[in-house]
PDB file of N, CA and C in Angstrom:
ATOM      1  N   UNK A   1      75.570 101.980 113.282  1.00 80.00           N
ATOM      2  CA  UNK A   1      74.897 100.783 113.066  1.00 80.00           C
ATOM      3  C   UNK A   1      75.259 100.161 111.707  1.00 80.00           C
ATOM      4  N   UNK A   2      75.668  99.117 111.631  1.00 84.00           N
ATOM      5  CA  UNK A   2      76.081  98.457 110.312  1.00 84.00           C
ATOM      6  C   UNK A   2      74.832  97.872 109.990  1.00 84.00           C
ATOM      7  N   UNK A   3      74.601  97.530 108.559  1.00 85.00           N
ATOM      8  CA  UNK A   3      73.593  96.818 108.164  1.00 85.00           C
ATOM      9  C   UNK A   3      73.971  95.975 106.776  1.00 85.00           C
ATOM     10  N   UNK A   4      73.702  94.811 106.874  1.00 85.00           N
ATOM     11  CA  UNK A   4      74.045  93.913 105.759  1.00 85.00           C
ATOM     12  C   UNK A   4      72.997  94.325 104.579  1.00 85.00           C
ATOM     13  N   UNK A   5      73.545  94.420 103.451  1.00 85.00           N
ATOM     14  CA  UNK A   5      72.823  94.479 102.262  1.00 85.00           C
ATOM     15  C   UNK A   5      72.875  93.245 101.209  1.00 85.00           C
ATOM     16  N   UNK A   6      72.058  92.738 100.982  1.00 87.00           N
ATOM     17  CA  UNK A   6      72.085  91.697  99.874  1.00 87.00           C
ATOM     18  C   UNK A   6      71.021  91.732  98.676  1.00 87.00           C
ATOM     19  N   UNK A   7      71.407  91.160  97.591  1.00 85.00           N
ATOM     20  CA  UNK A   7      70.482  90.875  96.355  1.00 85.00           C
ATOM     21  C   UNK A   7      69.773  89.742  96.374  1.00 85.00           C
ATOM     22  N   UNK A   8      68.341  89.936  96.217  1.00 85.00           N
ATOM     23  CA  UNK A   8      67.420  88.421  95.875  1.00 85.00           C
ATOM     24  C   UNK A   8      66.702  88.845  94.682  1.00 85.00           C
ATOM     25  N   UNK A   9      66.603  88.139  93.903  1.00 83.00           N
ATOM     26  CA  UNK A   9      66.094  87.949  92.447  1.00 83.00           C
ATOM     27  C   UNK A   9      64.746  87.590  92.673  1.00 83.00           C
ATOM     28  N   UNK A  10      63.691  88.364  92.505  1.00 84.00           N
ATOM     29  CA  UNK A  10      62.316  87.848  92.794  1.00 84.00           C
ATOM     30  C   UNK A  10      61.738  87.434  91.532  1.00 84.00           C
ATOM     31  N   UNK A  11      62.072  88.097  90.489  1.00 80.00           N
ATOM     32  CA  UNK A  11      61.561  87.408  89.364  1.00 80.00           C
ATOM     33  C   UNK A  11      62.316  87.803  88.087  1.00 80.00           C
ATOM     34  N   UNK A  12      62.520  87.121  86.771  1.00 80.00           N
ATOM     35  CA  UNK A  12      63.413  87.418  85.876  1.00 80.00           C
ATOM     36  C   UNK A  12      62.599  87.483  84.563  1.00 80.00           C
ATOM     37  N   UNK A  13      62.860  88.595  84.087  1.00 78.00           N
ATOM     38  CA  UNK A  13      62.357  88.646  82.410  1.00 78.00           C
ATOM     39  C   UNK A  13      62.987  88.160  81.425  1.00 78.00           C
ATOM     40  N   UNK A  14      62.397  87.061  80.842  1.00 78.00           N
ATOM     41  CA  UNK A  14      63.111  86.567  79.599  1.00 78.00           C
ATOM     42  C   UNK A  14      62.397  86.524  78.371  1.00 78.00           C
ATOM     43  N   UNK A  15      63.243  87.061  77.332  1.00 79.00           N
ATOM     44  CA  UNK A  15      62.918  87.279  75.923  1.00 79.00           C
ATOM     45  C   UNK A  15      62.284  86.019  75.421  1.00 79.00           C
ATOM     46  N   UNK A  16      60.936  85.938  74.926  1.00 79.00           N
ATOM     47  CA  UNK A  16      60.447  84.829  74.279  1.00 79.00           C
ATOM     48  C   UNK A  16      59.914  85.516  72.680  1.00 79.00           C
ATOM     49  N   UNK A  17      59.803  84.532  72.203  1.00 81.00           N
ATOM     50  CA  UNK A  17      59.378  84.817  70.649  1.00 81.00           C
ATOM     51  C   UNK A  17      57.962  84.273  70.427  1.00 81.00           C
ATOM     52  N   UNK A  18      57.547  83.399  71.211  1.00 81.00           N
ATOM     53  CA  UNK A  18      56.411  82.618  71.139  1.00 81.00           C
ATOM     54  C   UNK A  18      55.881  81.931  72.547  1.00 81.00           C
ATOM     55  N   UNK A  19      54.394  81.684  72.796  1.00 82.00           N
ATOM     56  CA  UNK A  19      54.275  80.899  73.717  1.00 82.00           C
ATOM     57  C   UNK A  19      54.005  79.603  73.411  1.00 82.00           C
ATOM     58  N   UNK A  20      54.326  78.680  74.211  1.00 80.00           N
ATOM     59  CA  UNK A  20      54.398  77.062  73.778  1.00 80.00           C
ATOM     60  C   UNK A  20      52.738  76.845  73.716  1.00 80.00           C
ATOM     61  N   UNK A  21      52.385  76.154  72.626  1.00 78.00           N
ATOM     62  CA  UNK A  21      50.906  75.640  72.614  1.00 78.00           C
ATOM     63  C   UNK A  21      50.479  74.726  73.893  1.00 78.00           C
ATOM     64  N   UNK A  22      51.511  73.790  74.450  1.00 79.00           N
ATOM     65  CA  UNK A  22      51.212  73.124  75.448  1.00 79.00           C
ATOM     66  C   UNK A  22      50.853  73.921  76.648  1.00 79.00           C
ATOM     67  N   UNK A  23      51.667  74.910  76.981  1.00 79.00           N
ATOM     68  CA  UNK A  23      51.292  75.941  78.051  1.00 79.00           C
ATOM     69  C   UNK A  23      49.916  76.501  77.948  1.00 79.00           C
ATOM     70  N   UNK A  24      49.496  76.678  76.645  1.00 83.00           N
ATOM     71  CA  UNK A  24      48.204  77.443  76.490  1.00 83.00           C
ATOM     72  C   UNK A  24      47.116  76.568  76.722  1.00 83.00           C
ATOM     73  N   UNK A  25      47.240  75.378  76.425  1.00 84.00           N
ATOM     74  CA  UNK A  25      46.441  74.220  76.562  1.00 84.00           C
ATOM     75  C   UNK A  25      46.079  74.039  77.942  1.00 84.00           C
ATOM     76  N   UNK A  26      46.957  74.474  79.190  1.00 86.00           N
ATOM     77  CA  UNK A  26      46.322  74.292  80.391  1.00 86.00           C
ATOM     78  C   UNK A  26      46.034  75.501  80.727  1.00 86.00           C
ATOM     79  N   UNK A  27      46.101  76.659  80.167  1.00 89.00           N
ATOM     80  CA  UNK A  27      45.602  78.051  80.608  1.00 89.00           C
ATOM     81  C   UNK A  27      43.978  78.126  80.332  1.00 89.00           C
ATOM     82  N   UNK A  28      43.496  78.632  81.604  1.00 92.00           N
ATOM     83  CA  UNK A  28      42.196  78.639  81.804  1.00 92.00           C
ATOM     84  C   UNK A  28      41.697  80.301  81.969  1.00 92.00           C
ATOM     85  N   UNK A  29      42.631  81.049  82.061  1.00 94.00           N
ATOM     86  CA  UNK A  29      42.315  82.415  82.387  1.00 94.00           C
ATOM     87  C   UNK A  29      43.642  83.140  82.352  1.00 94.00           C
ATOM     88  N   UNK A  30      43.618  84.485  81.611  1.00 95.00           N
ATOM     89  CA  UNK A  30      44.757  85.403  81.630  1.00 95.00           C
ATOM     90  C   UNK A  30      44.502  86.598  82.032  1.00 95.00           C
ATOM     91  N   UNK A  31      45.251  87.105  83.078  1.00 96.00           N
ATOM     92  CA  UNK A  31      44.879  88.585  83.508  1.00 96.00           C
ATOM     93  C   UNK A  31      45.843  89.705  82.759  1.00 96.00           C
ATOM     94  N   UNK A  32      45.153  90.620  82.446  1.00 97.00           N
ATOM     95  CA  UNK A  32      46.003  91.835  81.759  1.00 97.00           C
ATOM     96  C   UNK A  32      45.900  93.128  82.703  1.00 97.00           C
ATOM     97  N   UNK A  33      47.218  93.442  82.731  1.00 97.00           N
ATOM     98  CA  UNK A  33      47.406  94.858  83.625  1.00 97.00           C
ATOM     99  C   UNK A  33      47.690  95.778  83.075  1.00 97.00           C
ATOM    100  N   UNK A  34      47.874  95.770  81.656  1.00 96.00           N
ATOM    101  CA  UNK A  34      48.199  96.953  81.024  1.00 96.00           C
ATOM    102  C   UNK A  34      47.979  96.630  79.237  1.00 96.00           C
ATOM    103  N   UNK A  35      47.776  97.806  78.469  1.00 95.00           N
ATOM    104  CA  UNK A  35      47.717  97.446  77.232  1.00 95.00           C
ATOM    105  C   UNK A  35      48.816  96.893  76.761  1.00 95.00           C
ATOM    106  N   UNK A  36      50.086  97.277  76.873  1.00 93.00           N
ATOM    107  CA  UNK A  36      51.287  96.776  76.235  1.00 93.00           C
ATOM    108  C   UNK A  36      51.187  95.402  76.573  1.00 93.00           C
ATOM    109  N   UNK A  37      50.954  94.804  77.760  1.00 93.00           N
ATOM    110  CA  UNK A  37      50.863  93.432  78.232  1.00 93.00           C
ATOM    111  C   UNK A  37      50.078  92.601  77.066  1.00 93.00           C
ATOM    112  N   UNK A  38      48.792  93.239  76.984  1.00 94.00           N
ATOM    113  CA  UNK A  38      47.732  92.354  76.146  1.00 94.00           C
ATOM    114  C   UNK A  38      48.485  92.342  74.682  1.00 94.00           C
ATOM    115  N   UNK A  39      49.039  93.553  74.204  1.00 91.00           N
ATOM    116  CA  UNK A  39      49.475  93.541  72.932  1.00 91.00           C
ATOM    117  C   UNK A  39      50.681  92.511  72.546  1.00 91.00           C
ATOM    118  N   UNK A  40      51.519  92.407  73.829  1.00 90.00           N
ATOM    119  CA  UNK A  40      52.774  91.467  73.692  1.00 90.00           C
ATOM    120  C   UNK A  40      52.037  90.051  73.695  1.00 90.00           C
ATOM    121  N   UNK A  41      50.998  89.712  74.657  1.00 91.00           N
ATOM    122  CA  UNK A  41      50.636  88.285  74.824  1.00 91.00           C
ATOM    123  C   UNK A  41      49.998  88.042  73.656  1.00 91.00           C
ATOM    124  N   UNK A  42      49.501  88.899  72.925  1.00 88.00           N
ATOM    125  CA  UNK A  42      48.655  88.374  71.779  1.00 88.00           C
ATOM    126  C   UNK A  42      49.537  88.060  70.754  1.00 88.00           C
ATOM    127  N   UNK A  43      50.725  89.096  70.390  1.00 87.00           N
ATOM    128  CA  UNK A  43      51.742  88.614  69.437  1.00 87.00           C
ATOM    129  C   UNK A  43      52.354  87.211  69.839  1.00 87.00           C
ATOM    130  N   UNK A  44      52.374  86.992  70.770  1.00 88.00           N
ATOM    131  CA  UNK A  44      53.229  85.731  71.180  1.00 88.00           C
ATOM    132  C   UNK A  44      52.378  84.501  71.126  1.00 88.00           C
ATOM    133  N   UNK A  45      51.121  84.786  71.159  1.00 86.00           N
ATOM    134  CA  UNK A  45      50.171  83.329  70.738  1.00 86.00           C
ATOM    135  C   UNK A  45      50.280  82.730  69.337  1.00 86.00           C
ATOM    136  N   UNK A  46      50.574  81.408  69.461  1.00 68.00           N
ATOM    137  CA  UNK A  46      50.713  80.839  68.231  1.00 68.00           C
ATOM    138  C   UNK A  46      49.242  80.566  67.495  1.00 68.00           C
ATOM    139  N   UNK A  47      49.298  80.656  66.330  1.00 70.00           N
ATOM    140  CA  UNK A  47      47.918  80.338  65.583  1.00 70.00           C
ATOM    141  C   UNK A  47      46.707  80.903  66.145  1.00 70.00           C
ATOM    142  N   UNK A  48      45.563  80.556  65.196  1.00 63.00           N
ATOM    143  CA  UNK A  48      44.278  80.987  65.381  1.00 63.00           C
ATOM    144  C   UNK A  48      43.630  79.970  66.372  1.00 63.00           C
ATOM    145  N   UNK A  49      42.825  80.330  67.357  1.00 82.00           N
ATOM    146  CA  UNK A  49      42.144  79.363  68.201  1.00 82.00           C
ATOM    147  C   UNK A  49      42.811  78.983  69.262  1.00 82.00           C
ATOM    148  N   UNK A  50      44.099  79.555  69.510  1.00 83.00           N
ATOM    149  CA  UNK A  50      44.733  78.877  70.634  1.00 83.00           C
ATOM    150  C   UNK A  50      43.987  79.374  71.854  1.00 83.00           C
ATOM    151  N   UNK A  51      43.424  80.440  72.090  1.00 90.00           N
ATOM    152  CA  UNK A  51      42.682  80.846  73.178  1.00 90.00           C
ATOM    153  C   UNK A  51      41.389  80.818  73.115  1.00 90.00           C
ATOM    154  N   UNK A  52      40.459  80.027  72.283  1.00 90.00           N
ATOM    155  CA  UNK A  52      39.265  79.868  72.488  1.00 90.00           C
ATOM    156  C   UNK A  52      38.562  79.530  73.685  1.00 90.00           C
ATOM    157  N   UNK A  53      39.387  78.681  74.239  1.00 91.00           N
ATOM    158  CA  UNK A  53      38.911  78.144  75.641  1.00 91.00           C
ATOM    159  C   UNK A  53      39.222  79.081  76.925  1.00 91.00           C
ATOM    160  N   UNK A  54      39.696  80.323  76.801  1.00 93.00           N
ATOM    161  CA  UNK A  54      40.516  80.880  77.771  1.00 93.00           C
ATOM    162  C   UNK A  54      39.721  82.256  77.991  1.00 93.00           C
ATOM    163  N   UNK A  55      39.346  82.563  79.469  1.00 95.00           N
ATOM    164  CA  UNK A  55      38.964  83.747  79.999  1.00 95.00           C
ATOM    165  C   UNK A  55      40.015  84.966  79.536  1.00 95.00           C
ATOM    166  N   UNK A  56      39.809  86.020  79.138  1.00 96.00           N
ATOM    167  CA  UNK A  56      40.510  86.955  79.490  1.00 96.00           C
ATOM    168  C   UNK A  56      40.159  88.019  80.418  1.00 96.00           C
ATOM    169  N   UNK A  57      40.946  88.456  81.323  1.00 97.00           N
ATOM    170  CA  UNK A  57      40.287  89.327  82.376  1.00 97.00           C
ATOM    171  C   UNK A  57      40.954  90.749  82.468  1.00 97.00           C
ATOM    172  N   UNK A  58      40.580  91.916  82.015  1.00 97.00           N
ATOM    173  CA  UNK A  58      41.253  92.899  82.137  1.00 97.00           C
ATOM    174  C   UNK A  58      41.165  94.015  83.042  1.00 97.00           C
ATOM    175  N   UNK A  59      42.137  94.709  83.518  1.00 97.00           N
ATOM    176  CA  UNK A  59      41.999  95.815  84.409  1.00 97.00           C
ATOM    177  C   UNK A  59      41.085  96.660  83.998  1.00 97.00           C
ATOM    178  N   UNK A  60      41.106  97.075  82.876  1.00 97.00           N
ATOM    179  CA  UNK A  60      40.144  98.287  82.422  1.00 97.00           C
ATOM    180  C   UNK A  60      39.696  98.111  81.051  1.00 97.00           C
ATOM    181  N   UNK A  61      38.590  99.145  80.663  1.00 97.00           N
ATOM    182  CA  UNK A  61      38.147  98.799  79.277  1.00 97.00           C
ATOM    183  C   UNK A  61      39.234  99.046  78.143  1.00 97.00           C
ATOM    184  N   UNK A  62      40.254 100.062  78.219  1.00 96.00           N
ATOM    185  CA  UNK A  62      41.167 100.301  77.604  1.00 96.00           C
ATOM    186  C   UNK A  62      42.032  99.110  77.493  1.00 96.00           C
ATOM    187  N   UNK A  63      42.482  98.412  78.315  1.00 97.00           N
ATOM    188  CA  UNK A  63      43.128  97.139  78.145  1.00 97.00           C
ATOM    189  C   UNK A  63      42.458  96.162  77.454  1.00 97.00           C
ATOM    190  N   UNK A  64      41.105  96.025  77.637  1.00 97.00           N
ATOM    191  CA  UNK A  64      40.243  94.888  77.076  1.00 97.00           C
ATOM    192  C   UNK A  64      40.131  95.223  75.450  1.00 97.00           C
ATOM    193  N   UNK A  65      40.139  96.561  74.968  1.00 96.00           N
ATOM    194  CA  UNK A  65      40.224  96.835  73.783  1.00 96.00           C
ATOM    195  C   UNK A  65      41.434  96.311  72.740  1.00 96.00           C
ATOM    196  N   UNK A  66      42.574  95.836  73.381  1.00 94.00           N
ATOM    197  CA  UNK A  66      43.656  95.680  72.878  1.00 94.00           C
ATOM    198  C   UNK A  66      43.832  93.922  72.458  1.00 94.00           C
ATOM    199  N   UNK A  67      42.360  93.495  72.827  1.00 94.00           N
ATOM    200  CA  UNK A  67      42.108  92.089  72.832  1.00 94.00           C
ATOM    201  C   UNK A  67      41.121  91.623  71.729  1.00 94.00           C
ATOM    202  N   UNK A  68      41.660  90.735  71.021  1.00 92.00           N
ATOM    203  CA  UNK A  68      40.592  90.233  69.838  1.00 92.00           C
ATOM    204  C   UNK A  68      39.298  89.653  70.514  1.00 92.00           C
ATOM    205  N   UNK A  69      38.105  90.119  70.352  1.00 92.00           N
ATOM    206  CA  UNK A  69      36.923  89.230  70.967  1.00 92.00           C
ATOM    207  C   UNK A  69      36.950  87.921  70.447  1.00 92.00           C
ATOM    208  N   UNK A  70      36.893  87.643  69.207  1.00 91.00           N
ATOM    209  CA  UNK A  70      36.936  86.351  68.360  1.00 91.00           C
ATOM    210  C   UNK A  70      37.874  85.491  68.896  1.00 91.00           C
ATOM    211  N   UNK A  71      38.949  86.043  69.435  1.00 92.00           N
ATOM    212  CA  UNK A  71      40.028  85.147  69.644  1.00 92.00           C
ATOM    213  C   UNK A  71      39.981  84.220  71.108  1.00 92.00           C
ATOM    214  N   UNK A  72      39.021  84.802  72.174  1.00 94.00           N
ATOM    215  CA  UNK A  72      39.000  84.469  73.547  1.00 94.00           C
ATOM    216  C   UNK A  72      37.611  83.558  73.892  1.00 94.00           C
ATOM    217  N   UNK A  73      37.513  82.859  74.645  1.00 94.00           N
ATOM    218  CA  UNK A  73      35.979  82.467  75.220  1.00 94.00           C
ATOM    219  C   UNK A  73      35.465  83.597  75.763  1.00 94.00           C
ATOM    220  N   UNK A  74      35.981  84.488  76.547  1.00 95.00           N
ATOM    221  CA  UNK A  74      35.311  85.845  76.803  1.00 95.00           C
ATOM    222  C   UNK A  74      36.319  86.756  77.440  1.00 95.00           C
ATOM    223  N   UNK A  75      35.950  88.151  77.360  1.00 97.00           N
ATOM    224  CA  UNK A  75      36.810  89.176  77.745  1.00 97.00           C
ATOM    225  C   UNK A  75      35.991  89.806  78.714  1.00 97.00           C
ATOM    226  N   UNK A  76      36.664  89.941  79.876  1.00 97.00           N
ATOM    227  CA  UNK A  76      35.929  90.376  80.958  1.00 97.00           C
ATOM    228  C   UNK A  76      36.671  91.645  81.676  1.00 97.00           C
ATOM    229  N   UNK A  77      35.868  92.746  82.131  1.00 97.00           N
ATOM    230  CA  UNK A  77      36.753  93.873  82.569  1.00 97.00           C
ATOM    231  C   UNK A  77      36.246  93.962  84.126  1.00 97.00           C
ATOM    232  N   UNK A  78      37.215  94.214  84.849  1.00 97.00           N
ATOM    233  CA  UNK A  78      37.039  94.433  86.300  1.00 97.00           C
ATOM    234  C   UNK A  78      36.110  95.643  86.402  1.00 97.00           C
ATOM    235  N   UNK A  79      35.399  95.575  87.426  1.00 96.00           N
ATOM    236  CA  UNK A  79      34.524  96.608  87.956  1.00 96.00           C
ATOM    237  C   UNK A  79      35.100  98.040  88.251  1.00 96.00           C
ATOM    238  N   UNK A  80      36.426  97.993  88.818  1.00 97.00           N
ATOM    239  CA  UNK A  80      37.130  99.156  88.887  1.00 97.00           C
ATOM    240  C   UNK A  80      38.699  98.834  88.655  1.00 97.00           C
ATOM    241  N   UNK A  81      39.626  99.855  88.489  1.00 96.00           N
ATOM    242  CA  UNK A  81      41.016  99.510  88.115  1.00 96.00           C
ATOM    243  C   UNK A  81      41.963  99.373  89.382  1.00 96.00           C
ATOM    244  N   UNK A  82      41.600  98.041  90.104  1.00 96.00           N
ATOM    245  CA  UNK A  82      42.250  97.386  91.228  1.00 96.00           C
ATOM    246  C   UNK A  82      42.458  96.327  91.324  1.00 96.00           C
ATOM    247  N   UNK A  83      43.374  95.869  92.031  1.00 95.00           N
ATOM    248  CA  UNK A  83      43.985  94.296  91.627  1.00 95.00           C
ATOM    249  C   UNK A  83      42.777  93.434  92.372  1.00 95.00           C
ATOM    250  N   UNK A  84      42.327  93.917  93.587  1.00 96.00           N
ATOM    251  CA  UNK A  84      40.999  93.143  94.243  1.00 96.00           C
ATOM    252  C   UNK A  84      39.940  92.882  93.273  1.00 96.00           C
ATOM    253  N   UNK A  85      39.505  93.885  92.447  1.00 96.00           N
ATOM    254  CA  UNK A  85      38.498  93.935  91.640  1.00 96.00           C
ATOM    255  C   UNK A  85      38.797  92.898  90.279  1.00 96.00           C
ATOM    256  N   UNK A  86      40.199  93.093  89.954  1.00 96.00           N
ATOM    257  CA  UNK A  86      40.612  92.190  88.911  1.00 96.00           C
ATOM    258  C   UNK A  86      40.454  90.552  89.432  1.00 96.00           C
ATOM    259  N   UNK A  87      40.642  90.385  90.547  1.00 95.00           N
ATOM    260  CA  UNK A  87      40.762  89.106  91.190  1.00 95.00           C
ATOM    261  C   UNK A  87      39.240  88.630  91.537  1.00 95.00           C
ATOM    262  N   UNK A  88      38.447  89.534  91.536  1.00 96.00           N
ATOM    263  CA  UNK A  88      37.099  89.278  91.789  1.00 96.00           C
ATOM    264  C   UNK A  88      36.485  88.912  90.636  1.00 96.00           C
ATOM    265  N   UNK A  89      36.726  89.545  89.464  1.00 96.00           N
ATOM    266  CA  UNK A  89      36.138  89.058  88.265  1.00 96.00           C
ATOM    267  C   UNK A  89      36.744  87.891  87.855  1.00 96.00           C
ATOM    268  N   UNK A  90      38.087  87.563  88.149  1.00 95.00           N
ATOM    269  CA  UNK A  90      38.577  86.296  87.646  1.00 95.00           C
ATOM    270  C   UNK A  90      37.694  85.078  88.546  1.00 95.00           C
ATOM    271  N   UNK A  91      37.542  85.388  89.788  1.00 93.00           N
ATOM    272  CA  UNK A  91      37.090  84.316  90.435  1.00 93.00           C
ATOM    273  C   UNK A  91      35.504  84.192  90.466  1.00 93.00           C
ATOM    274  N   UNK A  92      34.936  85.239  89.911  1.00 89.00           N
ATOM    275  CA  UNK A  92      33.346  85.169  89.779  1.00 89.00           C
ATOM    276  C   UNK A  92      33.023  83.878  89.044  1.00 89.00           C
ATOM    277  N   UNK A  93      31.604  83.264  89.517  1.00 60.00           N
ATOM    278  CA  UNK A  93      31.403  82.243  88.795  1.00 60.00           C
ATOM    279  C   UNK A  93      30.778  82.600  87.675  1.00 60.00           C
ATOM    280  N   UNK A  94      31.050  81.744  86.477  1.00 59.00           N
ATOM    281  CA  UNK A  94      30.442  82.204  85.177  1.00 59.00           C
ATOM    282  C   UNK A  94      29.264  80.965  84.866  1.00 59.00           C
ATOM    283  N   UNK A  95      28.294  81.446  84.520  1.00 45.00           N
ATOM    284  CA  UNK A  95      26.975  80.694  84.409  1.00 45.00           C
ATOM    285  C   UNK A  95      27.161  79.842  83.177  1.00 45.00           C
TER     286      UNK A  95
END
């Protein structure tokens, strides 16, 4: 039996030096799956105050510790380290 094999690019990583302020203006929440991702996102965020209106949602307390509490509207941690818990935390209504 012969099978055809092909290549499909699902996503592509692109090196960046900063996140555009215009993009951050439209951001309501950011999900963090790893400490490295949190560090990189923080490093790429331009200027002070750019994230004050943005919720940070982390998969674990260790990831949340990588984020500066003063920079965000809130830093929330999923109840357990699963994608479902992370998404539930994201969609939870905030009073």
